[in-house]
PDB file of N, CA, C and O in Angstrom:
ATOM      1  N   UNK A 845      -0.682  27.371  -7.423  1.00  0.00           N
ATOM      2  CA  UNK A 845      -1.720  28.034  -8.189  1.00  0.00           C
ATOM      3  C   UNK A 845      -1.877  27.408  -9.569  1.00  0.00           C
ATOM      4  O   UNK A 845      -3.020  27.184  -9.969  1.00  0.00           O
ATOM      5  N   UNK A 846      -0.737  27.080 -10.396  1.00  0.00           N
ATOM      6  CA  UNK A 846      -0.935  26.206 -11.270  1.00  0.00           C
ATOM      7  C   UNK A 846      -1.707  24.904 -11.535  1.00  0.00           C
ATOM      8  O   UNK A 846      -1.956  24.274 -12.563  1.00  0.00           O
ATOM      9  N   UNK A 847      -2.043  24.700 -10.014  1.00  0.00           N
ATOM     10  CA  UNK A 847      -2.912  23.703  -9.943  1.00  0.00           C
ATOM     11  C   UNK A 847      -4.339  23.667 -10.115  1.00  0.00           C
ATOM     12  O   UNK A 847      -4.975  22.704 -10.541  1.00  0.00           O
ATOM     13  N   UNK A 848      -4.786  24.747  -9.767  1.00  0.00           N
ATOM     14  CA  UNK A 848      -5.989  25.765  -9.961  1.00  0.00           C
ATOM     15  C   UNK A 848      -6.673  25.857 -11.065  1.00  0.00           C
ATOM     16  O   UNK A 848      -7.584  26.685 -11.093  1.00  0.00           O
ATOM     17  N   UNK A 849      -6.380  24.956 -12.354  1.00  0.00           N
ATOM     18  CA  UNK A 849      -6.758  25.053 -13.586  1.00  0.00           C
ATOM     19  C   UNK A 849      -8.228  24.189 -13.986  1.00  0.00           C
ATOM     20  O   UNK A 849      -8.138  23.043 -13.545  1.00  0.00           O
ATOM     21  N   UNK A 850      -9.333  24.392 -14.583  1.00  0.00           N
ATOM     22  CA  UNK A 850     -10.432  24.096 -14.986  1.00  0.00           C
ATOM     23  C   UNK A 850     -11.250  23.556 -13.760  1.00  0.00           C
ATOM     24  O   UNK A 850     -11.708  22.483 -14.152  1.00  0.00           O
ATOM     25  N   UNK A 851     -11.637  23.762 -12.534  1.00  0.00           N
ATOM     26  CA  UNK A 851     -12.148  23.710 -11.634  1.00  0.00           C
ATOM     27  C   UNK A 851     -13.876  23.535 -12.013  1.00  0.00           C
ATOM     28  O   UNK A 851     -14.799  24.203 -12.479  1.00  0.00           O
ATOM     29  N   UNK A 852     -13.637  22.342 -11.539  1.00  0.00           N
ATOM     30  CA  UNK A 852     -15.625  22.250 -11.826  1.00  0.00           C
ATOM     31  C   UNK A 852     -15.950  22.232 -10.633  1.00  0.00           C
ATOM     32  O   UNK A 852     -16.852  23.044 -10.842  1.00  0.00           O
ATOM     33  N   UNK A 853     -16.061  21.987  -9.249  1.00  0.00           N
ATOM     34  CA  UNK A 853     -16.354  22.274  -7.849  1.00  0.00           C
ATOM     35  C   UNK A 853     -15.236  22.707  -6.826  1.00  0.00           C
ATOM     36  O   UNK A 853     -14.013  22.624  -6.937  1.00  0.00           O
ATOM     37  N   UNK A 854     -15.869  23.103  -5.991  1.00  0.00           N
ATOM     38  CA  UNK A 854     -14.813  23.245  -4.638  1.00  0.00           C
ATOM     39  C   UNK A 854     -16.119  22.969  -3.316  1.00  0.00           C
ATOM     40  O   UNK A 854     -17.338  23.091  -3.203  1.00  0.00           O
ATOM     41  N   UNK A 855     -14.928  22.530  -2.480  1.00  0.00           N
ATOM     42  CA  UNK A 855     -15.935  22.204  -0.880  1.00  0.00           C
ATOM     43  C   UNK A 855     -15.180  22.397  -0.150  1.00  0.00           C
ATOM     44  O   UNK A 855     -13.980  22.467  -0.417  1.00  0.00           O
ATOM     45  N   UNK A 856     -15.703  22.544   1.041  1.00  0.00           N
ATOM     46  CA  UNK A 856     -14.554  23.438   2.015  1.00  0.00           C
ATOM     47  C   UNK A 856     -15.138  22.582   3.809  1.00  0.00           C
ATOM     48  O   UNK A 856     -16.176  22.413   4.447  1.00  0.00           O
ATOM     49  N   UNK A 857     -14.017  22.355   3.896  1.00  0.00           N
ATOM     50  CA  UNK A 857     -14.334  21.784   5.652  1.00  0.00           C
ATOM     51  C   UNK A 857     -14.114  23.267   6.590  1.00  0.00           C
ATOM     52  O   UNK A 857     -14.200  24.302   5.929  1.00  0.00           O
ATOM     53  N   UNK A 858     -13.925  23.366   7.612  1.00  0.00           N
ATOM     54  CA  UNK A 858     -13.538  24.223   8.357  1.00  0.00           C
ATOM     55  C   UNK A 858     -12.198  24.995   7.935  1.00  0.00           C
ATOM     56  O   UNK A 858     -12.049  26.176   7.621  1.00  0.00           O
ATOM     57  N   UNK A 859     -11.585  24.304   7.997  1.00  0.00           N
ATOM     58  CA  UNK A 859     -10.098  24.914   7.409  1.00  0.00           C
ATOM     59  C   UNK A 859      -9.249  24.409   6.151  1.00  0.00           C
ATOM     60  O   UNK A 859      -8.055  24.672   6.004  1.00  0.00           O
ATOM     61  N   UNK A 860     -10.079  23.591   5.194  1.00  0.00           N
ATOM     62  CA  UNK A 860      -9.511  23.440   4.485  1.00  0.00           C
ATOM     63  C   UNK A 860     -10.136  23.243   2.830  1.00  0.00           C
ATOM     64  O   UNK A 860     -11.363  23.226   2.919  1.00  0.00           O
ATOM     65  N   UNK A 861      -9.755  23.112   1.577  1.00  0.00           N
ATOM     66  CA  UNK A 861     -10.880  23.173   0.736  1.00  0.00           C
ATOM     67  C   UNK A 861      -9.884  22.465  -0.373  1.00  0.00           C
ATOM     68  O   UNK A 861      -8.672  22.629  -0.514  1.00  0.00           O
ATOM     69  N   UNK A 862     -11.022  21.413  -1.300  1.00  0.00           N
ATOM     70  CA  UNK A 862     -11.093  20.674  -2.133  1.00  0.00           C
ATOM     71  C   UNK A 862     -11.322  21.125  -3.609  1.00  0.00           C
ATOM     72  O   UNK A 862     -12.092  22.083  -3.670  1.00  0.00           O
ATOM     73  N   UNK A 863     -10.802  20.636  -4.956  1.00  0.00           N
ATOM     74  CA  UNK A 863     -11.383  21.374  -5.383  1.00  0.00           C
ATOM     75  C   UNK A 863     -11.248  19.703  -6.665  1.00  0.00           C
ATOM     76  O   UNK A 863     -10.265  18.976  -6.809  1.00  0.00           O
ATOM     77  N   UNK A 864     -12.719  19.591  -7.413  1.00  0.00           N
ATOM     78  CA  UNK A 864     -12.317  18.689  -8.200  1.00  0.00           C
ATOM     79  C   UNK A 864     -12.309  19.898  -9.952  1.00  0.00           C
ATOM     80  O   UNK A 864     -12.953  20.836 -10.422  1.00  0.00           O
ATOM     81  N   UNK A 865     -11.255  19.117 -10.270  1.00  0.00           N
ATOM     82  CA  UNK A 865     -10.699  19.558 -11.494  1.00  0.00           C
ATOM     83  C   UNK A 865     -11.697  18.623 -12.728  1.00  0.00           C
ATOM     84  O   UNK A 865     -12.130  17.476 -12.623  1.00  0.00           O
ATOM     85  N   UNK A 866     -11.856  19.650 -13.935  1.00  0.00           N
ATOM     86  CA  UNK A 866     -11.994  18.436 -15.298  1.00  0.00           C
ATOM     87  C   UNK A 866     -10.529  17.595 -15.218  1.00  0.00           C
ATOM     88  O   UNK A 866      -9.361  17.708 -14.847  1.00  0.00           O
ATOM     89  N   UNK A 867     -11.581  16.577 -15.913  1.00  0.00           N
ATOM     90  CA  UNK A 867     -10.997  15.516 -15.833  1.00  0.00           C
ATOM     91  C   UNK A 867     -11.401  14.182 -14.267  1.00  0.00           C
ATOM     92  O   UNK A 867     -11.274  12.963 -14.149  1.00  0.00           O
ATOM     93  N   UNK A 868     -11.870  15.222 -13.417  1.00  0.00           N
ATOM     94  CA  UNK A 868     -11.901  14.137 -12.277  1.00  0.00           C
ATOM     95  C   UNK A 868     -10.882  14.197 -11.127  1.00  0.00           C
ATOM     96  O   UNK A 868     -11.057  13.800  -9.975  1.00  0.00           O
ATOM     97  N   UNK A 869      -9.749  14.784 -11.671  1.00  0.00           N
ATOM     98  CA  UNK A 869      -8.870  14.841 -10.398  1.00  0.00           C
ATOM     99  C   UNK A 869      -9.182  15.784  -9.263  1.00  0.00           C
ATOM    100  O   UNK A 869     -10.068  16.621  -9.443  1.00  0.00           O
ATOM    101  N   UNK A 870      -8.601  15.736  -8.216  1.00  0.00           N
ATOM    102  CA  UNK A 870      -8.866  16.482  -6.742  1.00  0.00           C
ATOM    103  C   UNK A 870      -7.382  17.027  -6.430  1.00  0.00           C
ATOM    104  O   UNK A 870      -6.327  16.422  -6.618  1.00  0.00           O
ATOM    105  N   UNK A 871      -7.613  18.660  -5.770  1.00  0.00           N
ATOM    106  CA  UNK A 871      -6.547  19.232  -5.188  1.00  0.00           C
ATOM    107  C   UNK A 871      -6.651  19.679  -4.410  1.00  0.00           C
ATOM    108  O   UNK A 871      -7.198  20.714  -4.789  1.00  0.00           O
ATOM    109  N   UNK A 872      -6.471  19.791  -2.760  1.00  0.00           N
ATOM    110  CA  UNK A 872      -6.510  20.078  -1.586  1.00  0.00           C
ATOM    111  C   UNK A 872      -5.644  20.794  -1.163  1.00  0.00           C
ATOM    112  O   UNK A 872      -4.480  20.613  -1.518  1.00  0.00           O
ATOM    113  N   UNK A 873      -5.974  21.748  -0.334  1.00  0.00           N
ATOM    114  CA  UNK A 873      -5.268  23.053   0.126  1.00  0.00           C
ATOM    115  C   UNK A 873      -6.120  23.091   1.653  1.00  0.00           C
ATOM    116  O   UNK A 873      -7.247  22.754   2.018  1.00  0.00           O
ATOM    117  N   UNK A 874      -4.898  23.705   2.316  1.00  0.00           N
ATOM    118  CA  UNK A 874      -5.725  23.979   4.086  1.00  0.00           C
ATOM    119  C   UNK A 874      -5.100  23.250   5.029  1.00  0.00           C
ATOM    120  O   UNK A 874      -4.020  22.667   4.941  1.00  0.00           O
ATOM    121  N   UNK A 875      -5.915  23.323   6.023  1.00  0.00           N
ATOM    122  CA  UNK A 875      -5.377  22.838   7.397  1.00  0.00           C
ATOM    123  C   UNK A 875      -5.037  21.158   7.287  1.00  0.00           C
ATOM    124  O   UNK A 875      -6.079  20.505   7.236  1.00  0.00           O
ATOM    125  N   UNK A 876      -3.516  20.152   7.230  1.00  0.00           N
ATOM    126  CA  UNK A 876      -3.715  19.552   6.314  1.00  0.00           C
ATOM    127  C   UNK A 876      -4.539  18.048   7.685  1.00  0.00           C
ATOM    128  O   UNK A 876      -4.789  16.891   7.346  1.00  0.00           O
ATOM    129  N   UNK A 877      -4.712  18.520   8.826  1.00  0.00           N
ATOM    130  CA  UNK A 877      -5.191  17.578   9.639  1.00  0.00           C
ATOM    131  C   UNK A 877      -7.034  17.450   9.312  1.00  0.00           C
ATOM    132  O   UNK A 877      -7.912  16.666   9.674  1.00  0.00           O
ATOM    133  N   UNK A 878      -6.993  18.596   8.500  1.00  0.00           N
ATOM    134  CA  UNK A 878      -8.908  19.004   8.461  1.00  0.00           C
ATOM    135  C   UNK A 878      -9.503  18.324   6.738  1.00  0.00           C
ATOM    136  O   UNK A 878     -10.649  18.478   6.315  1.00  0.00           O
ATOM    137  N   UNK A 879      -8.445  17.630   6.040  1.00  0.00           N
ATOM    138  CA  UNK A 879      -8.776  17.506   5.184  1.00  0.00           C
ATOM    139  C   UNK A 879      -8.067  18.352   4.065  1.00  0.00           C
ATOM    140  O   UNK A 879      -8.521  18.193   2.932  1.00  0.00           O
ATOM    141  N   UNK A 880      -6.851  19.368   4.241  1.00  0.00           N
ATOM    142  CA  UNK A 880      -5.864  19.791   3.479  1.00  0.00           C
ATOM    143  C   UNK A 880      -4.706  18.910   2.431  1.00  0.00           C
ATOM    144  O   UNK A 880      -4.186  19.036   1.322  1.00  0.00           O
ATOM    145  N   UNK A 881      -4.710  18.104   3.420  1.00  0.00           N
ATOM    146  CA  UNK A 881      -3.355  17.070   2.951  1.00  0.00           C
ATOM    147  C   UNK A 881      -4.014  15.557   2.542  1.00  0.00           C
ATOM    148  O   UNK A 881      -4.232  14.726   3.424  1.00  0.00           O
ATOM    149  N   UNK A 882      -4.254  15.339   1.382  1.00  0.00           N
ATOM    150  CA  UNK A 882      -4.828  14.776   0.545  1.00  0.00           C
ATOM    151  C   UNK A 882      -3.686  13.161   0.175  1.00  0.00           C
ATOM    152  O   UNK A 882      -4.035  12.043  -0.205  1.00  0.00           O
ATOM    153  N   UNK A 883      -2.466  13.641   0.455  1.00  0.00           N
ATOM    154  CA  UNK A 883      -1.667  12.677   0.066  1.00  0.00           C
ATOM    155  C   UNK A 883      -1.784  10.926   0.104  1.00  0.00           C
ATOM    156  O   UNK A 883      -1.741  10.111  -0.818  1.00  0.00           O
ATOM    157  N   UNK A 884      -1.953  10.745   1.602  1.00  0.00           N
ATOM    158  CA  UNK A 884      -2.401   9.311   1.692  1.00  0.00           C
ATOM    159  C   UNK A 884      -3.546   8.794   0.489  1.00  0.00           C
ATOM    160  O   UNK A 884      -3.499   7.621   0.121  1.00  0.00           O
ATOM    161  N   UNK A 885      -4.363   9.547   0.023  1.00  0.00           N
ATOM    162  CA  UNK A 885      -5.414   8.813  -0.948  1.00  0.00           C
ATOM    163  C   UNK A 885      -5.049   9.347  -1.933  1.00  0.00           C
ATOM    164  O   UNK A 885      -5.475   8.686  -2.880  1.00  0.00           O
ATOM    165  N   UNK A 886      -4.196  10.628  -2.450  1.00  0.00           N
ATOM    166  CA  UNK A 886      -4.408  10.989  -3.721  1.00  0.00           C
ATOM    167  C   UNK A 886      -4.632   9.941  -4.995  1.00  0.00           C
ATOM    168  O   UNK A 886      -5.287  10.168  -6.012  1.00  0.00           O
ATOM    169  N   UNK A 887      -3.860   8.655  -4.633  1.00  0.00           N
ATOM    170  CA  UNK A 887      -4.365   7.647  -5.865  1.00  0.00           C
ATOM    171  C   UNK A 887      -4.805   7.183  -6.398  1.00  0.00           C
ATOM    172  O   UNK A 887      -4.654   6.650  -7.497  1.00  0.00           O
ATOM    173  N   UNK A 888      -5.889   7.346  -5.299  1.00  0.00           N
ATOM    174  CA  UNK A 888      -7.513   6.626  -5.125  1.00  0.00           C
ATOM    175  C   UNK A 888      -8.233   7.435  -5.933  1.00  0.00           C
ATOM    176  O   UNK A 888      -9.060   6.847  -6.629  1.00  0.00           O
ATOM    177  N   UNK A 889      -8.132   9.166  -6.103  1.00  0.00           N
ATOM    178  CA  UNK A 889      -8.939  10.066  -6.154  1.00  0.00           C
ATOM    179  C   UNK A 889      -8.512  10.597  -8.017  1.00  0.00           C
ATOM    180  O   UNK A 889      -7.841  11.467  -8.572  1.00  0.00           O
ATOM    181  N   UNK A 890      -9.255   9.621  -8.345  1.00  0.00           N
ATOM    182  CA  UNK A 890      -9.381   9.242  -9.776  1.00  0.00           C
ATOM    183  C   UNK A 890     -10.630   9.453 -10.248  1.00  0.00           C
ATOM    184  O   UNK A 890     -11.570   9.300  -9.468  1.00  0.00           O
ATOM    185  N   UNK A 891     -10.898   9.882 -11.749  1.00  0.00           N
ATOM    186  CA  UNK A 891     -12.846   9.905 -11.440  1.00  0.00           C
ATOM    187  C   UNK A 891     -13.537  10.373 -10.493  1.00  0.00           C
ATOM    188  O   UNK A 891     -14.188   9.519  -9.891  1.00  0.00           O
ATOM    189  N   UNK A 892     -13.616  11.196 -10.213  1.00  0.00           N
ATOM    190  CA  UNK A 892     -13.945  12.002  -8.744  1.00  0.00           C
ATOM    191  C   UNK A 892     -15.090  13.005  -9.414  1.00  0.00           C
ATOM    192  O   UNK A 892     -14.877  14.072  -9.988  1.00  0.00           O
ATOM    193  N   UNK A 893     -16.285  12.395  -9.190  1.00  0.00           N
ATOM    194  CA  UNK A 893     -17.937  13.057  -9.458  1.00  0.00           C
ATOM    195  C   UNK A 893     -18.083  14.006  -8.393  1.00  0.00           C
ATOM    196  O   UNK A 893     -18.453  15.170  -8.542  1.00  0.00           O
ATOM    197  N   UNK A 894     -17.846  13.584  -7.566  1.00  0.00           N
ATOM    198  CA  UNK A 894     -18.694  14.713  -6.977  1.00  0.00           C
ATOM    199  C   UNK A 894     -17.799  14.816  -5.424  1.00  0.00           C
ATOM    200  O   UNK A 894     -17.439  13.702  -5.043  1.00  0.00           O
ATOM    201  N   UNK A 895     -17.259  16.369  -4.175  1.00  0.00           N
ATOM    202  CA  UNK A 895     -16.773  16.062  -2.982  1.00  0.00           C
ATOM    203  C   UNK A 895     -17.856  16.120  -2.215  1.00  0.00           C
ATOM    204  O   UNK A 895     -18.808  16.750  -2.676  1.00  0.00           O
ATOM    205  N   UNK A 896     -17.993  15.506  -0.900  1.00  0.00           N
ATOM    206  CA  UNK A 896     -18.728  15.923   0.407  1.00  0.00           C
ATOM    207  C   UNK A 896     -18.142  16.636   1.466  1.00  0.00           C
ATOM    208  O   UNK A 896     -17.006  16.269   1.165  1.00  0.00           O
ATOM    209  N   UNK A 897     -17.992  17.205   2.259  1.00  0.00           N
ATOM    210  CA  UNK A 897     -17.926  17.721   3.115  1.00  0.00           C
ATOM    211  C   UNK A 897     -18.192  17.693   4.750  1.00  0.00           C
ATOM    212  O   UNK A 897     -19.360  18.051   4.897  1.00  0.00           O
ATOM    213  N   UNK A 898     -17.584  17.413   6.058  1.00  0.00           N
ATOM    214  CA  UNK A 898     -18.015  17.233   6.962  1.00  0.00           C
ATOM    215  C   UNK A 898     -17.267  18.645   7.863  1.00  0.00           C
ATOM    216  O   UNK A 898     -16.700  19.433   7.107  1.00  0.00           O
ATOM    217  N   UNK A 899     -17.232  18.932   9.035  1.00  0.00           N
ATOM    218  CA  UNK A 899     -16.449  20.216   9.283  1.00  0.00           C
ATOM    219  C   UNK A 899     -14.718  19.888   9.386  1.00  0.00           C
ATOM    220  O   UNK A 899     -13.845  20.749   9.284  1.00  0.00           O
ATOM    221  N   UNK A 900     -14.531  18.667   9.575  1.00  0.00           N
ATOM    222  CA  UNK A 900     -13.067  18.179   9.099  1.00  0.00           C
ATOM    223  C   UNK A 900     -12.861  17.650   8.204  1.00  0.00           C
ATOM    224  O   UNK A 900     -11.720  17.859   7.791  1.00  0.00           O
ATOM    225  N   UNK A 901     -13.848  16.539   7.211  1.00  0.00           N
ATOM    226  CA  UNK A 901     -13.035  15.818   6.780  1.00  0.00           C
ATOM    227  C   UNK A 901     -13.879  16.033   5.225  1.00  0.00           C
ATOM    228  O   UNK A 901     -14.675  16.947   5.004  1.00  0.00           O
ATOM    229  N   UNK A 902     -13.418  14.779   4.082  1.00  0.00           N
ATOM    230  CA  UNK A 902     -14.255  15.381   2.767  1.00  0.00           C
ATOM    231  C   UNK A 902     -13.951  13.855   2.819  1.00  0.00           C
ATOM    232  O   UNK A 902     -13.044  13.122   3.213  1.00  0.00           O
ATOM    233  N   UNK A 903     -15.587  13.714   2.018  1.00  0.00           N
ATOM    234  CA  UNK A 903     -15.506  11.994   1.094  1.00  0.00           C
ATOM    235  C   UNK A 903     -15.794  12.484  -0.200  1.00  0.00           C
ATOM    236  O   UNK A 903     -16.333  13.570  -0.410  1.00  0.00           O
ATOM    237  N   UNK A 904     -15.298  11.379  -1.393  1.00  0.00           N
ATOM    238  CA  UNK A 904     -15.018  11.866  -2.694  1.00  0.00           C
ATOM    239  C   UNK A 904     -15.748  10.993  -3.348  1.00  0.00           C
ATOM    240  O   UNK A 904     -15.148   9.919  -3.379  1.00  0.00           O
ATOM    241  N   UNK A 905     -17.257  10.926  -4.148  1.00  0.00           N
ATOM    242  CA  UNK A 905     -17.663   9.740  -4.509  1.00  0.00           C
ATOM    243  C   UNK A 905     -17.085   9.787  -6.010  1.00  0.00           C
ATOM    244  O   UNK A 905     -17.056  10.917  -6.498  1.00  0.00           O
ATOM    245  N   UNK A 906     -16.648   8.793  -6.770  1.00  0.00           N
ATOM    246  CA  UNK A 906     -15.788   7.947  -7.598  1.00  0.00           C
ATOM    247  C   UNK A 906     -16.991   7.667  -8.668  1.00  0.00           C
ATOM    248  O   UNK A 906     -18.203   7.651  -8.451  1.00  0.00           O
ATOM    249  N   UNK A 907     -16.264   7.445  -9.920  1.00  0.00           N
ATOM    250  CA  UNK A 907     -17.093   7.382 -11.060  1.00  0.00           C
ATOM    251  C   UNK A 907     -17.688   6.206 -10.921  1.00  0.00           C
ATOM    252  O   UNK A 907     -18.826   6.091 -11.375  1.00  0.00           O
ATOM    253  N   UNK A 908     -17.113   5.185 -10.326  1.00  0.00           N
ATOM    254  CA  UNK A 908     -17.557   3.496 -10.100  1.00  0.00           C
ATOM    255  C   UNK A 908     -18.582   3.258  -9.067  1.00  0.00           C
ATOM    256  O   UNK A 908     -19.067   2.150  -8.839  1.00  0.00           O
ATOM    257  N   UNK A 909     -18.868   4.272  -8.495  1.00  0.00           N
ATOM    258  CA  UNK A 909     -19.712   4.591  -7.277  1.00  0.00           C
ATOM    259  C   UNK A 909     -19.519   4.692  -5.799  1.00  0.00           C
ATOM    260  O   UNK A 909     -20.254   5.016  -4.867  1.00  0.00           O
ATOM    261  N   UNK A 910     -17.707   4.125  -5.953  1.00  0.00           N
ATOM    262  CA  UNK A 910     -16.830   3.912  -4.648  1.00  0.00           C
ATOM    263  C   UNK A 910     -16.583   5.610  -3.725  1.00  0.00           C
ATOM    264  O   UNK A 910     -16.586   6.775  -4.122  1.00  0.00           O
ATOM    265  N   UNK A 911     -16.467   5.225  -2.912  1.00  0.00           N
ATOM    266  CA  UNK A 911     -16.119   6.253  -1.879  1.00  0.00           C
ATOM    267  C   UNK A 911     -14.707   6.693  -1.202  1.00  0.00           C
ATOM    268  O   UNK A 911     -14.353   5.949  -0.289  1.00  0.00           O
ATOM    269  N   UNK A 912     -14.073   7.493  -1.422  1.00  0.00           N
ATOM    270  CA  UNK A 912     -12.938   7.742  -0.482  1.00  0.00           C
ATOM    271  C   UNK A 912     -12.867   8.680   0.503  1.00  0.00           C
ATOM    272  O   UNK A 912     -13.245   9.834   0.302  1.00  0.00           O
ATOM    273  N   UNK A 913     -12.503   8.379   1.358  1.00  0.00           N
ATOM    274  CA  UNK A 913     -12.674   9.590   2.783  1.00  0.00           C
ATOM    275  C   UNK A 913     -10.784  10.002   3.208  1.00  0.00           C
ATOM    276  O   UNK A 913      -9.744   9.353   3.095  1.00  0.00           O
ATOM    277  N   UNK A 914     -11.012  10.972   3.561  1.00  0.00           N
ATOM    278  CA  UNK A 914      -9.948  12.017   4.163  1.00  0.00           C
ATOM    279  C   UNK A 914     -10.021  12.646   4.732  1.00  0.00           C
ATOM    280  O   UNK A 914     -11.060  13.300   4.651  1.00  0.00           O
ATOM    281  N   UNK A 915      -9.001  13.040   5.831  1.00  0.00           N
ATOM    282  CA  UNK A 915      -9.427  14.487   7.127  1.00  0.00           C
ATOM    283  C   UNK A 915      -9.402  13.663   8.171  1.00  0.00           C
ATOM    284  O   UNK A 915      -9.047  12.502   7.968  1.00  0.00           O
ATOM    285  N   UNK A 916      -9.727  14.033   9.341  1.00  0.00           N
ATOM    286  CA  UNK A 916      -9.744  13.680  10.397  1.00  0.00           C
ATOM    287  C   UNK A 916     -10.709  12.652  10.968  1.00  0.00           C
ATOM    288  O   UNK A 916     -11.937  12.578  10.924  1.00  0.00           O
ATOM    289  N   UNK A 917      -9.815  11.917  11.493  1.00  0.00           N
ATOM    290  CA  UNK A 917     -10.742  10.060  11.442  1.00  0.00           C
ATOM    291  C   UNK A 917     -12.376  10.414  12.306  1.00  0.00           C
ATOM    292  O   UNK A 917     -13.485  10.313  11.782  1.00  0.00           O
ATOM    293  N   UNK A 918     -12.080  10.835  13.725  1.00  0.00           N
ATOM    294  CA  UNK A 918     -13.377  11.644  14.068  1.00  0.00           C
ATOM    295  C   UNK A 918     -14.443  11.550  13.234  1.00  0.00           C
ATOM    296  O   UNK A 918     -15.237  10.624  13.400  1.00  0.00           O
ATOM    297  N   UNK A 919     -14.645  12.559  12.130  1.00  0.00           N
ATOM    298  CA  UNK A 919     -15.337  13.590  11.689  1.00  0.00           C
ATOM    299  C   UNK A 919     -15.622  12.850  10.168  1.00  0.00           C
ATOM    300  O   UNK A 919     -15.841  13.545   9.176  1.00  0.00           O
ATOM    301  N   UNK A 920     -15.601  11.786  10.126  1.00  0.00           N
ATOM    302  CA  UNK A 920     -15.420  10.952   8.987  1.00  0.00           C
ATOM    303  C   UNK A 920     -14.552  10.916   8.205  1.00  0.00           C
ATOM    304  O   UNK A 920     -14.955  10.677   7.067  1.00  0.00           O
ATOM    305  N   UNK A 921     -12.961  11.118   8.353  1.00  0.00           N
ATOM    306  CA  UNK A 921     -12.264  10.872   7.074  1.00  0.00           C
ATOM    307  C   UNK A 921     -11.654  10.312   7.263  1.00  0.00           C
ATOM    308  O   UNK A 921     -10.462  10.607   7.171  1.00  0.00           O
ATOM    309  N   UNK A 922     -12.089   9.119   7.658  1.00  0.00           N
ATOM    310  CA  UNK A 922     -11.755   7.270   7.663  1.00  0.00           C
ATOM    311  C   UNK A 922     -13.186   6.397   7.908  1.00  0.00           C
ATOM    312  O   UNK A 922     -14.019   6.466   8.812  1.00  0.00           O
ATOM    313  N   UNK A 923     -13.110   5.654   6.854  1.00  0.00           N
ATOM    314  CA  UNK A 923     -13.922   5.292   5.992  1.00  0.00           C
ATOM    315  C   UNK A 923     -13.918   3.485   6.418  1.00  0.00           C
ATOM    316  O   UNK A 923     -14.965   2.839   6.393  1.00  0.00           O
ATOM    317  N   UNK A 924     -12.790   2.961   6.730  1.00  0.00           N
ATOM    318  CA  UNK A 924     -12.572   1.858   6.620  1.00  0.00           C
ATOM    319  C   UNK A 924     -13.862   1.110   7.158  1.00  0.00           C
ATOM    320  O   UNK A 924     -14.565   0.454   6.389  1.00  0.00           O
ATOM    321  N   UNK A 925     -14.133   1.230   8.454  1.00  0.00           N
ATOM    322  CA  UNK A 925     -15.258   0.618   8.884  1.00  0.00           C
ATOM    323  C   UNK A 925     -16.306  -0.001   8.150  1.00  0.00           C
ATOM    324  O   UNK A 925     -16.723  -1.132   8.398  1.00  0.00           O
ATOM    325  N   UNK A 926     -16.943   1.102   6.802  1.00  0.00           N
ATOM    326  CA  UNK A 926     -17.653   0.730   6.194  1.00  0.00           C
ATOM    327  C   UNK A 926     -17.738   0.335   4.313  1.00  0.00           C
ATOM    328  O   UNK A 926     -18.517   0.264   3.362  1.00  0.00           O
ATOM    329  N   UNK A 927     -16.199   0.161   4.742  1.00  0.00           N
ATOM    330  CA  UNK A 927     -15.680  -0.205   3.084  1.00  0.00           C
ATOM    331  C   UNK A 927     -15.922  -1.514   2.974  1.00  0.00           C
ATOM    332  O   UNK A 927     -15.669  -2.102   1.923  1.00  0.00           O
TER     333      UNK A 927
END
């Protein structure tokens, strides 16, 4: 819950929800296969304008204009293809 502090958005997949903080950072909570468990990219998720949302997965567009995806490869949260 401490994490929960100055929240400028939240987005929510099916079971799980995003939330970008001032400052730009991202904190994920939920189902962690749906886009809960944020870990593999948290490093990436720097400058973080704005989340998207798919019913599993979330892409995070980046102050530089870059994209990061998470959640379930399916449902878009793997990205590689078009990086």
């Amino acid at each position: 819950q401490d994490q929960l502090k100055s929240v400028e958005q939240v987005q929510a997949t099916y079971y799980a929800f995003a939330a970008i903080l001032e400052g730009g950072s991202v904190v994920t909570w939920g189902h962690p296969g749906e886009g809960g468990d944020s870990s593999a990219v948290q490093d990436q998720l720097k400058s973080v304008r704005q989340v998207q949302a798919t019913s599993e997965a979330f892409a995070a567009i980046l102050e530089d204009g870059s994209v990061v995806a998470w959640g379930r490869p399916g449902s878009g949260g793997d990205s590689s293809a078009v990086q």
